[in-house]
Each structure stands twice: as structure tokens, then as C-alpha cells.
Amino acid sequence: MTTRRTRPAPRPPEGTPPRTELARQARSVLADAVRIAHWAAGAPAPGSAAPLAAQALERAATALELSPAQVRAGWDRARLAGLIELHGDTARPGWRLRAWDRDDSAVLRGWVALFDAWSLVHAAPEDIEAGAVAEAVEAVPQVLSLLQLSAGPVPVPALLDLLAQRIAELQEERCEVPYGAGRAGGPGEPATAGPAADRSADLDALLLDWALEGLAAVGALTLGHGHATLTPLGNWAVWVKLEQICVAAQSPAGNIEQSAADMLLGCARLTPGPARAEYRAWLAARTVGSAVAELLAVARGEDALLRGLAFEALRVVGAPAEPEVRAVVDHPSLRPYALLWLAEYEGADPDDAQEILSREEATWLWVDTAAAVADHGETGLLVRHLDSAVQGTVPALLDEVRAVGHPRTVQVLVALAAAHPDPALAKAVRRAAFQVHTGGA
């Protein structure tokens, strides 16, 4: 029970700037997005998934003294980084925006979300096959690994060779004909010989240029004359993903004196038994009414992890919390949690309580839980979270996730696509994220 808590976290590579400096760089990359998020949070934002409507675009450009193109780019970045969330026609500040100036971890998580979505930030050329684009996205982690291990500038030809090799491996694994290939050669002749090989090489070069420009657009690397170099942010992010670690949660020491949000974060990595003991100690130092009100206020926030933990703490409160929990059943983001809490309070087995949720409520809860895992958990947990969906197949899940309208849908799907080891499934999830992001069917 204590091994997970006491195991020292892996240290970043020598020369990695401190987190405060990394966060400063991330704030710089997202400066326009933050300005637009603050503007959008105070004004109606037409359209639930599409870019800003023309009228709103003009208002934002005038108010912020930016070009329409800068506003449109900042709007997309703000949404992908979790700085704003759309609820119908209203843009609301995401929890990261509220914490932006004081919480370096929130800033870095927001930038990593943008980093994971680089292929959405920088659209691929329209004349390239969608399948070829998907293969390039799957191959880019290999390119990033080489850049990270090299710890300095890497010539573009070396990156191109690696990208082409990885794409060829992916095609061989699926027994596919390479994109751009023409007729197969005769016996003993390579299928890619001749003009087809030239077309394939040209395509790989275009894909690499697109990928490098996209990664540069999110601040992950810099491009020089014939070479590319990871920025400190990009180097740190690739290392984090290679090590598959997450930002450490706060220590549980001294939780009795903390606010509800800080107490819940301090208990996030505890197993259920010790966590309940912490909840009881925190509750004992407060009146029941004020404690319940504070926990529900945290649950109404944008951090999905805190929402789930708040209701775990409310289970420890028990009967005194029942009227307040029943009063929030109609709150959209709290409804699934409140219904489960009430079912268990009324005697339902926790394993059977899920059956009281409608299909839509269960799907909304699945996305909300996935958002918590994406923000605070390990990538393996996000992949395993697929098994908890009520839908029998991934296509059915993606269809219903798109329809449920959770404000974090795009970020969850992008994170799941980045984490899943199955290339075909990751491609389908990435396509669904793109459709939600652009408002497509």
C-alpha cells in the first residue's frame, strides 16, 4: 500500500529546466490562447464545435487587437488545451484557465494536451490521402524519440529516413501497399523501385515537413536550416511520455487544515481505506453543513478528478449529505454522480448502482472519468478505461461520445488516441476527435 507513494519519481534528463521555467515557456506559447479564452469566457461563443462565427471573430479581433487568423488559431488552441469549454452557445473558463497564473502543473498539463493535438492545430495539406496522414501521425513518436535521445539538432534527412522506415514498418504490419506506389515490380524486383519510389519519397518528405511544422507550431521544436531541435518543453514532454509518468499529486500530510480541493488532491493517490480516513479527519474539523457545501462547490468545478473525489468524500458523510446531494440531481455535470450516490445511500450494491443511469448519463460519466484520467493519471489507465464503457464496441462508443456533448470530448479522444497501442483503433479515435473538433458528422 505504501510502495506506490514512496517510490521516487524518475528524474528528468540533465539540463532540463525546472518546472517553473517550463511553465513560463508554456505560458508564452499559449499567451494568445489565454487572452482569447478570457475574452470568450465573458461573451457568447456561437457554435458548439465549429470555429468562432464571423461576427464573434470580428469582435474578438477588435477587442484583442489581433488578426482574425490569430484569433481563430488562439481559439482552437484554447479549446484543445482545456482553457475554455463550450456548453451549448456559451463559452466557460476551464479549470486550467482559473488556475493558469498560480498553478504550474495546470499550465504544463494544458500545454501537453496541445502537444498531443499537434495534428489538429496544424492541418495536413488537403491533397494528401487521409490514410497517409494517419500513418505519419503514428510514426511521429519515433521521430520525437530520436530528437529527444540526440539532445540537440538532428539533420532533416535523418528524420526523413526514420519516418519513412517507420511508415514502411506500419504498412508491412498491415500488409498494405505503400501510398504513392504504382505497379508492383516483377519477381525479385522491389515494389517501390522506379517512379513509384520517387513519389513515395516525395510524399514522405511532405509529411515530415507537415509534422515538423505542426510540432513547431505548438512549441515542441524549432526548425533551422536543414535540422530540427526539440525545445526544452518538447524534450521534457517526450521524456514524460517515454517514462509514462504523471505529475505527482500533493502529499497527504496536513490535509485537515486544507481547503476541500487541496485535501482531495492530497488524497488522490491514496488507496480507498487511507483516503476515507483522511476524509473523516477533514470532516471532523468542520460543521457538516459547511463541509458538504464546500465539497459540492468543488464538484461543480471543471476538474473531473476532483468531482469524483468530492462524491467519494460525501459517501463518508452519509445521511447528513442526502438533502444537498438530492438537490443537485438536475445539475448536468453532477447528475450521474448524484444518482449513483443516492442509489448507494438507499441500499443498492455499488457494483449494481450503474444500472440506474441512462445510456446517455453513463456515457457522459465515462467521458468525465476519462478526462480525470487524462489530466491526472497514467496512459495505461486511460487505455484500460475503454473496458468500462457500456457500449459493446469502440465504434458505438465513439458515436455516443460524440453525441453526448461533454465539453472535454476532444481532449479525451486525443489523449486516448495518443495512448492506445492499437494503430487502427487509435486512428478511429483520432478521426472522431477531429470530427468533434471541426463539427463534422
Short mmCIF file of C-alpha atoms in Angstrom, two decimals:
data_model
loop_
_atom_site.label_atom_id
_atom_site.label_comp_id
_atom_site.label_asym_id
_atom_site.label_seq_id
_atom_site.Cartn_x
_atom_site.Cartn_y
_atom_site.Cartn_z
CA MET A 1 0.00 0.00 0.00
CA THR A 2 2.89 2.35 0.61
CA THR A 3 5.20 1.26 -2.21
CA ARG A 4 3.47 3.45 -4.81
CA ARG A 5 3.65 6.50 -2.57
CA THR A 6 7.29 6.17 -1.51
CA ARG A 7 8.83 5.11 -4.83
CA PRO A 8 10.94 8.02 -6.06
CA ALA A 9 9.81 9.51 -9.35
CA PRO A 10 12.26 9.24 -12.26
CA ARG A 11 14.35 12.35 -12.68
CA PRO A 12 14.25 14.26 -15.99
CA PRO A 13 17.37 14.33 -18.18
CA GLU A 14 20.24 16.50 -17.04
CA GLY A 15 19.83 20.04 -18.28
CA THR A 16 16.02 20.01 -18.17
CA PRO A 17 14.87 23.40 -16.86
CA PRO A 18 12.95 23.50 -13.57
CA ARG A 19 9.18 23.22 -13.74
CA THR A 20 8.77 26.94 -13.11
CA GLU A 21 10.79 27.72 -16.24
CA LEU A 22 8.96 25.07 -18.29
CA ALA A 23 5.65 26.55 -17.16
CA ARG A 24 6.85 30.03 -18.11
CA GLN A 25 7.65 28.78 -21.60
CA ALA A 26 4.26 27.05 -21.85
CA ARG A 27 2.51 30.27 -20.80
CA SER A 28 4.41 32.09 -23.53
CA VAL A 29 3.36 29.56 -26.20
CA LEU A 30 -0.29 29.84 -25.12
CA ALA A 31 -0.37 33.57 -24.38
CA ASP A 32 -2.77 34.44 -27.22
CA ALA A 33 -4.94 31.43 -26.40
CA VAL A 34 -5.23 32.59 -22.78
CA ARG A 35 -6.22 36.10 -23.85
CA ILE A 36 -8.86 34.71 -26.21
CA ALA A 37 -10.11 32.29 -23.54
CA HIS A 38 -10.60 35.16 -21.08
CA TRP A 39 -12.43 37.11 -23.77
CA ALA A 40 -14.59 34.16 -24.82
CA ALA A 41 -15.46 33.28 -21.22
CA GLY A 42 -17.14 36.66 -20.87
CA ALA A 43 -19.09 36.62 -24.13
CA PRO A 44 -21.39 34.21 -26.02
CA ALA A 45 -19.49 31.95 -28.42
CA PRO A 46 -21.76 30.77 -31.25
CA GLY A 47 -21.38 27.16 -32.29
CA SER A 48 -20.70 24.18 -30.05
CA ALA A 49 -17.82 22.70 -32.00
CA ALA A 50 -17.11 24.87 -35.02
CA PRO A 51 -14.66 27.78 -35.00
CA LEU A 52 -15.89 31.20 -33.94
CA ALA A 53 -18.65 32.60 -36.12
CA ALA A 54 -17.68 35.52 -38.34
CA GLN A 55 -19.35 38.15 -36.13
CA ALA A 56 -17.69 36.86 -32.95
CA LEU A 57 -14.38 36.57 -34.80
CA GLU A 58 -14.52 40.24 -35.75
CA ARG A 59 -15.46 41.29 -32.20
CA ALA A 60 -12.58 39.28 -30.73
CA ALA A 61 -10.07 40.61 -33.26
CA THR A 62 -11.11 44.20 -32.48
CA ALA A 63 -11.15 43.74 -28.72
CA LEU A 64 -7.81 41.92 -28.55
CA GLU A 65 -6.06 43.80 -31.38
CA LEU A 66 -5.25 40.56 -33.17
CA SER A 67 -5.78 39.49 -36.76
CA PRO A 68 -8.74 37.18 -37.50
CA ALA A 69 -6.26 34.40 -38.29
CA GLN A 70 -4.58 34.85 -34.88
CA VAL A 71 -7.96 34.80 -33.14
CA ARG A 72 -9.02 31.65 -34.95
CA ALA A 73 -5.74 29.91 -34.11
CA GLY A 74 -5.87 31.04 -30.49
CA TRP A 75 -9.48 29.89 -30.18
CA ASP A 76 -8.58 26.38 -31.36
CA ARG A 77 -5.57 26.23 -29.05
CA ALA A 78 -7.62 27.41 -26.08
CA ARG A 79 -10.15 24.64 -26.63
CA LEU A 80 -7.54 21.93 -27.21
CA ALA A 81 -5.57 22.99 -24.13
CA GLY A 82 -8.68 22.92 -21.92
CA LEU A 83 -8.65 26.67 -21.27
CA ILE A 84 -12.26 27.07 -22.38
CA GLU A 85 -15.16 24.68 -22.59
CA LEU A 86 -18.29 25.12 -24.68
CA HIS A 87 -21.70 24.46 -23.16
CA GLY A 88 -24.25 24.99 -25.89
CA ASP A 89 -23.64 28.51 -27.19
CA THR A 90 -21.78 29.63 -24.07
CA ALA A 91 -18.04 29.50 -23.54
CA ARG A 92 -16.99 28.92 -19.94
CA PRO A 93 -13.50 29.08 -18.48
CA GLY A 94 -11.96 25.68 -17.96
CA TRP A 95 -10.41 24.84 -14.62
CA ARG A 96 -6.95 25.30 -16.14
CA LEU A 97 -7.73 28.91 -17.04
CA ARG A 98 -8.73 29.65 -13.45
CA ALA A 99 -5.50 28.12 -12.20
CA TRP A 100 -3.31 29.48 -15.00
CA ASP A 101 -1.47 32.19 -13.09
CA ARG A 102 -0.85 30.20 -9.92
CA ASP A 103 -0.59 26.50 -10.83
CA ASP A 104 2.41 25.45 -12.92
CA SER A 105 1.15 21.87 -13.10
CA ALA A 106 -2.13 23.02 -14.67
CA VAL A 107 -0.17 25.05 -17.20
CA LEU A 108 2.06 22.13 -18.16
CA ARG A 109 -0.90 19.74 -18.45
CA GLY A 110 -2.62 22.25 -20.70
CA TRP A 111 0.44 22.51 -22.93
CA VAL A 112 0.83 18.71 -23.07
CA ALA A 113 -2.82 18.48 -24.19
CA LEU A 114 -1.97 20.90 -27.01
CA PHE A 115 1.20 18.92 -27.81
CA ASP A 116 -0.85 15.71 -28.12
CA ALA A 117 -3.19 17.51 -30.53
CA TRP A 118 -0.49 18.95 -32.82
CA SER A 119 -2.06 17.29 -35.90
CA LEU A 120 -5.30 19.21 -35.22
CA VAL A 121 -3.52 22.50 -34.62
CA HIS A 122 -1.69 22.35 -37.96
CA ALA A 123 -3.96 20.86 -40.62
CA ALA A 124 -2.42 18.48 -43.14
CA PRO A 125 -2.28 19.51 -46.80
CA GLU A 126 -5.63 18.79 -48.45
CA ASP A 127 -4.10 16.89 -51.36
CA ILE A 128 -2.59 14.16 -49.15
CA GLU A 129 -4.54 10.96 -48.58
CA ALA A 130 -6.11 10.70 -45.12
CA GLY A 131 -4.54 7.27 -44.66
CA ALA A 132 -1.08 8.62 -45.35
CA VAL A 133 -1.64 11.41 -42.84
CA ALA A 134 -2.74 8.88 -40.21
CA GLU A 135 0.39 6.79 -40.80
CA ALA A 136 2.58 9.85 -40.37
CA VAL A 137 0.89 10.70 -37.07
CA GLU A 138 1.54 7.15 -35.87
CA ALA A 139 5.18 7.37 -36.95
CA VAL A 140 5.94 10.78 -35.40
CA PRO A 141 6.64 9.38 -31.88
CA GLN A 142 9.66 7.58 -33.34
CA VAL A 143 10.89 10.87 -34.78
CA LEU A 144 10.38 12.59 -31.44
CA SER A 145 12.26 9.82 -29.65
CA LEU A 146 15.26 10.30 -31.93
CA LEU A 147 15.18 14.05 -31.32
CA GLN A 148 14.99 13.50 -27.56
CA LEU A 149 17.79 10.95 -27.46
CA SER A 150 20.02 13.10 -29.67
CA ALA A 151 19.76 16.03 -27.22
CA GLY A 152 20.50 18.54 -29.95
CA PRO A 153 19.93 19.38 -33.61
CA VAL A 154 19.14 16.44 -35.89
CA PRO A 155 19.50 16.74 -39.68
CA VAL A 156 16.20 16.60 -41.54
CA PRO A 157 17.45 13.78 -43.85
CA ALA A 158 17.99 11.57 -40.80
CA LEU A 159 14.48 12.32 -39.58
CA LEU A 160 13.11 11.61 -43.05
CA ASP A 161 14.86 8.23 -43.19
CA LEU A 162 13.41 7.31 -39.80
CA LEU A 163 9.89 8.46 -40.73
CA ALA A 164 9.97 6.53 -44.00
CA GLN A 165 11.28 3.43 -42.23
CA ARG A 166 8.57 3.60 -39.57
CA ILE A 167 5.82 4.14 -42.14
CA ALA A 168 7.12 1.16 -44.12
CA GLU A 169 7.02 -0.95 -40.94
CA LEU A 170 3.44 0.10 -40.26
CA GLN A 171 2.42 -0.80 -43.81
CA GLU A 172 4.20 -4.14 -43.59
CA GLU A 173 2.49 -4.94 -40.31
CA ARG A 174 -0.87 -4.38 -42.03
CA CYS A 175 0.15 -5.95 -45.34
CA GLU A 176 -0.68 -2.71 -47.14
CA VAL A 177 0.61 -1.26 -50.40
CA PRO A 178 2.54 1.97 -49.67
CA TYR A 179 0.74 5.20 -50.51
CA GLY A 180 2.01 6.55 -53.84
CA ALA A 181 3.12 3.12 -55.10
CA GLY A 182 2.26 2.17 -58.64
CA ARG A 183 2.52 -1.26 -60.22
CA ALA A 184 4.31 -3.91 -58.25
CA GLY A 185 7.65 -4.99 -59.65
CA GLY A 186 8.28 -8.34 -61.18
CA PRO A 187 9.68 -11.37 -59.34
CA GLY A 188 12.62 -10.33 -57.22
CA GLU A 189 12.12 -6.65 -58.04
CA PRO A 190 11.24 -4.28 -55.14
CA ALA A 191 7.71 -2.95 -55.47
CA THR A 192 8.93 0.58 -54.72
CA ALA A 193 11.55 0.74 -57.45
CA GLY A 194 11.39 3.40 -60.15
CA PRO A 195 8.96 6.38 -60.30
CA ALA A 196 6.74 4.93 -57.55
CA ALA A 197 9.67 5.12 -55.14
CA ASP A 198 10.21 8.78 -56.08
CA ARG A 199 6.54 9.57 -55.48
CA SER A 200 6.65 7.77 -52.14
CA ALA A 201 9.82 9.64 -51.12
CA ASP A 202 8.24 12.94 -52.11
CA LEU A 203 5.15 12.08 -50.07
CA ASP A 204 7.25 11.18 -47.03
CA ALA A 205 9.10 14.49 -47.35
CA LEU A 206 5.80 16.40 -47.47
CA LEU A 207 4.52 14.51 -44.43
CA LEU A 208 7.70 15.18 -42.48
CA ASP A 209 7.56 18.89 -43.34
CA TRP A 210 3.94 18.98 -42.16
CA ALA A 211 4.73 17.14 -38.92
CA LEU A 212 7.74 19.29 -38.08
CA GLU A 213 5.80 22.48 -38.80
CA GLY A 214 2.92 21.24 -36.63
CA LEU A 215 5.22 20.38 -33.73
CA ALA A 216 6.96 23.73 -34.12
CA ALA A 217 3.56 25.46 -34.08
CA VAL A 218 2.83 24.09 -30.58
CA GLY A 219 6.30 24.97 -29.28
CA ALA A 220 7.71 21.43 -29.19
CA LEU A 221 10.64 22.04 -31.52
CA THR A 222 12.48 24.66 -33.52
CA LEU A 223 13.42 24.43 -37.19
CA GLY A 224 16.78 25.58 -38.52
CA HIS A 225 18.44 25.32 -41.92
CA GLY A 226 18.17 21.61 -42.61
CA HIS A 227 17.77 20.48 -39.00
CA ALA A 228 15.27 20.30 -36.13
CA THR A 229 15.80 20.61 -32.37
CA LEU A 230 13.43 19.89 -29.50
CA THR A 231 12.69 22.86 -27.28
CA PRO A 232 13.09 22.34 -23.53
CA LEU A 233 9.30 21.92 -23.37
CA GLY A 234 9.30 19.36 -26.16
CA ASN A 235 12.24 17.48 -24.68
CA TRP A 236 10.52 17.33 -21.29
CA ALA A 237 7.19 16.22 -22.78
CA VAL A 238 8.76 13.41 -24.81
CA TRP A 239 10.69 12.25 -21.74
CA VAL A 240 7.49 12.24 -19.69
CA LYS A 241 5.74 10.11 -22.28
CA LEU A 242 8.67 7.75 -22.60
CA GLU A 243 8.75 7.26 -18.85
CA GLN A 244 4.93 7.08 -18.66
CA ILE A 245 4.75 9.11 -15.51
CA CYS A 246 2.29 11.74 -14.39
CA VAL A 247 2.69 14.87 -12.33
CA ALA A 248 2.93 13.82 -8.71
CA ALA A 249 -0.08 14.61 -6.57
CA GLN A 250 0.23 16.64 -3.42
CA SER A 251 1.35 14.95 -0.24
CA PRO A 252 -1.49 13.92 2.06
CA ALA A 253 0.26 15.41 5.11
CA GLY A 254 -1.65 18.18 6.84
CA ASN A 255 -4.92 17.74 4.94
CA ILE A 256 -7.11 18.65 7.92
CA GLU A 257 -6.21 22.33 7.50
CA GLN A 258 -6.51 22.38 3.72
CA SER A 259 -9.38 23.54 1.54
CA ALA A 260 -11.62 20.83 0.11
CA ALA A 261 -9.88 20.98 -3.28
CA ASP A 262 -6.38 20.73 -1.79
CA MET A 263 -7.47 17.97 0.58
CA LEU A 264 -8.93 15.92 -2.27
CA LEU A 265 -5.80 16.37 -4.38
CA GLY A 266 -3.69 15.34 -1.41
CA CYS A 267 -5.70 12.11 -1.14
CA ALA A 268 -5.80 11.39 -4.88
CA ARG A 269 -3.06 8.75 -4.82
CA LEU A 270 -4.17 7.02 -1.62
CA THR A 271 -5.93 3.67 -1.66
CA PRO A 272 -9.62 3.76 -0.59
CA GLY A 273 -9.07 2.89 3.08
CA PRO A 274 -6.48 5.57 3.90
CA ALA A 275 -8.38 8.08 1.77
CA ARG A 276 -11.56 7.54 3.77
CA ALA A 277 -9.59 8.05 6.98
CA GLU A 278 -8.34 11.38 5.62
CA TYR A 279 -11.88 12.38 4.63
CA ARG A 280 -13.16 11.58 8.13
CA ALA A 281 -10.40 13.62 9.78
CA TRP A 282 -11.09 16.59 7.47
CA LEU A 283 -14.85 16.37 8.08
CA ALA A 284 -14.39 16.15 11.85
CA ALA A 285 -12.72 19.57 11.86
CA ARG A 286 -15.78 21.25 10.24
CA THR A 287 -19.50 21.53 10.63
CA VAL A 288 -21.36 19.09 8.41
CA GLY A 289 -23.19 21.84 6.52
CA SER A 290 -20.09 23.81 5.63
CA ALA A 291 -18.14 20.66 4.68
CA VAL A 292 -20.87 19.39 2.37
CA ALA A 293 -21.28 22.82 0.78
CA GLU A 294 -17.51 23.06 0.17
CA LEU A 295 -17.33 19.59 -1.34
CA LEU A 296 -20.24 20.26 -3.70
CA ALA A 297 -18.69 23.58 -4.72
CA VAL A 298 -15.54 21.69 -5.73
CA ALA A 299 -17.65 19.11 -7.57
CA ARG A 300 -19.24 21.87 -9.64
CA GLY A 301 -15.81 22.92 -10.89
CA GLU A 302 -14.12 21.87 -14.12
CA ASP A 303 -11.65 19.32 -12.71
CA ALA A 304 -13.24 15.90 -13.26
CA LEU A 305 -10.88 14.17 -10.82
CA LEU A 306 -11.98 16.49 -8.01
CA ARG A 307 -15.62 15.92 -8.95
CA GLY A 308 -15.34 12.18 -8.48
CA LEU A 309 -13.30 12.50 -5.28
CA ALA A 310 -15.77 15.00 -3.83
CA PHE A 311 -18.55 12.44 -4.08
CA GLU A 312 -16.27 9.80 -2.53
CA ALA A 313 -15.85 12.15 0.44
CA LEU A 314 -19.62 12.73 0.51
CA ARG A 315 -20.10 8.95 0.87
CA VAL A 316 -18.23 9.21 4.15
CA VAL A 317 -20.61 11.99 5.27
CA GLY A 318 -23.59 9.71 4.68
CA ALA A 319 -27.14 10.67 5.71
CA PRO A 320 -26.48 14.35 6.60
CA ALA A 321 -25.44 14.97 2.96
CA GLU A 322 -28.55 13.39 1.43
CA PRO A 323 -30.71 16.55 1.06
CA GLU A 324 -27.87 18.53 -0.53
CA VAL A 325 -26.94 15.70 -2.91
CA ARG A 326 -30.59 15.26 -3.93
CA ALA A 327 -30.77 18.98 -4.64
CA VAL A 328 -28.04 18.78 -7.30
CA VAL A 329 -29.52 15.86 -9.28
CA ASP A 330 -30.60 18.23 -12.05
CA HIS A 331 -27.14 19.81 -12.38
CA PRO A 332 -25.85 18.36 -15.70
CA SER A 333 -22.26 17.71 -14.63
CA LEU A 334 -23.24 16.36 -11.21
CA ARG A 335 -26.27 14.26 -12.16
CA PRO A 336 -24.57 10.89 -12.79
CA TYR A 337 -22.52 11.21 -9.59
CA ALA A 338 -25.54 12.28 -7.53
CA LEU A 339 -27.71 9.44 -8.88
CA LEU A 340 -25.05 6.86 -8.03
CA TRP A 341 -24.55 8.39 -4.57
CA LEU A 342 -28.29 8.28 -3.85
CA ALA A 343 -28.63 4.71 -5.14
CA GLU A 344 -25.87 3.52 -2.83
CA TYR A 345 -27.28 5.57 0.05
CA GLU A 346 -30.63 3.83 -0.47
CA GLY A 347 -29.01 0.41 -0.26
CA ALA A 348 -28.01 -0.52 -3.82
CA ASP A 349 -24.86 -2.57 -4.28
CA PRO A 350 -22.13 -0.27 -5.65
CA ASP A 351 -21.50 -2.77 -8.48
CA ASP A 352 -25.18 -2.64 -9.48
CA ALA A 353 -25.75 1.09 -8.99
CA GLN A 354 -24.52 1.88 -12.52
CA GLU A 355 -27.70 0.30 -13.87
CA ILE A 356 -29.77 3.25 -12.71
CA LEU A 357 -28.01 5.56 -15.16
CA SER A 358 -29.43 6.10 -18.61
CA ARG A 359 -27.21 5.27 -21.56
CA GLU A 360 -26.51 8.98 -22.11
CA GLU A 361 -25.70 9.55 -18.42
CA ALA A 362 -23.36 6.55 -18.36
CA THR A 363 -21.59 7.81 -21.48
CA TRP A 364 -21.23 11.31 -20.02
CA LEU A 365 -19.76 9.78 -16.85
CA TRP A 366 -17.36 7.68 -18.95
CA VAL A 367 -16.05 10.82 -20.68
CA ASP A 368 -15.81 12.71 -17.39
CA THR A 369 -13.85 9.89 -15.79
CA ALA A 370 -11.61 9.68 -18.85
CA ALA A 371 -10.96 13.42 -18.52
CA ALA A 372 -9.84 12.86 -14.93
CA VAL A 373 -7.50 10.07 -16.02
CA ALA A 374 -6.13 12.14 -18.91
CA ASP A 375 -5.42 15.07 -16.58
CA HIS A 376 -4.03 13.21 -13.60
CA GLY A 377 -3.45 9.54 -14.42
CA GLU A 378 -1.18 7.24 -16.36
CA THR A 379 -1.70 6.46 -20.03
CA GLY A 380 -2.25 2.78 -19.28
CA LEU A 381 -5.23 3.65 -17.11
CA LEU A 382 -6.79 5.61 -19.96
CA VAL A 383 -6.45 2.63 -22.30
CA ARG A 384 -7.95 0.27 -19.72
CA HIS A 385 -10.80 2.72 -19.16
CA LEU A 386 -12.17 1.63 -22.54
CA ASP A 387 -13.29 -1.64 -20.94
CA SER A 388 -15.62 0.19 -18.55
CA ALA A 389 -17.79 1.70 -21.32
CA VAL A 390 -21.34 0.40 -21.53
CA GLN A 391 -21.12 0.21 -25.32
CA GLY A 392 -20.13 -3.15 -26.71
CA THR A 393 -17.87 -1.83 -29.46
CA VAL A 394 -15.48 1.08 -29.93
CA PRO A 395 -17.42 2.46 -32.95
CA ALA A 396 -20.63 2.50 -30.87
CA LEU A 397 -18.78 4.21 -28.02
CA LEU A 398 -17.35 6.87 -30.35
CA ASP A 399 -20.78 7.55 -31.87
CA GLU A 400 -22.36 8.07 -28.46
CA VAL A 401 -19.42 10.02 -27.06
CA ARG A 402 -19.71 12.45 -29.98
CA ALA A 403 -23.46 12.85 -29.31
CA VAL A 404 -23.31 13.31 -25.54
CA GLY A 405 -21.80 16.79 -25.74
CA HIS A 406 -19.29 16.60 -22.91
CA PRO A 407 -17.06 19.72 -23.03
CA ARG A 408 -13.88 17.65 -22.71
CA THR A 409 -14.68 15.20 -25.53
CA VAL A 410 -11.97 16.37 -27.94
CA GLN A 411 -9.21 16.37 -25.31
CA VAL A 412 -10.22 12.90 -24.08
CA LEU A 413 -10.25 11.40 -27.57
CA VAL A 414 -6.91 12.99 -28.49
CA ALA A 415 -5.32 11.66 -25.29
CA LEU A 416 -6.81 8.19 -25.86
CA ALA A 417 -5.55 8.11 -29.45
CA ALA A 418 -2.07 9.13 -28.30
CA ALA A 419 -2.03 6.42 -25.62
CA HIS A 420 -3.61 3.41 -27.33
CA PRO A 421 -1.16 0.81 -28.71
CA ASP A 422 -3.55 -0.41 -31.44
CA PRO A 423 -2.84 1.76 -34.51
CA ALA A 424 -6.19 1.03 -36.17
CA LEU A 425 -8.17 1.89 -33.05
CA ALA A 426 -6.04 4.96 -32.40
CA LYS A 427 -6.72 6.11 -35.97
CA ALA A 428 -10.51 5.74 -35.47
CA VAL A 429 -10.37 7.65 -32.18
CA ARG A 430 -8.22 10.38 -33.73
CA ARG A 431 -10.72 10.70 -36.59
CA ALA A 432 -13.58 11.04 -34.08
CA ALA A 433 -11.65 13.76 -32.23
CA PHE A 434 -11.15 15.64 -35.49
CA GLN A 435 -14.86 15.37 -36.33
CA VAL A 436 -15.89 16.70 -32.93
CA HIS A 437 -13.28 19.47 -33.15
CA THR A 438 -14.47 20.62 -36.57
CA GLY A 439 -18.17 20.00 -36.00
CA GLY A 440 -18.30 17.25 -38.65
CA ALA A 441 -20.59 14.24 -38.60
#
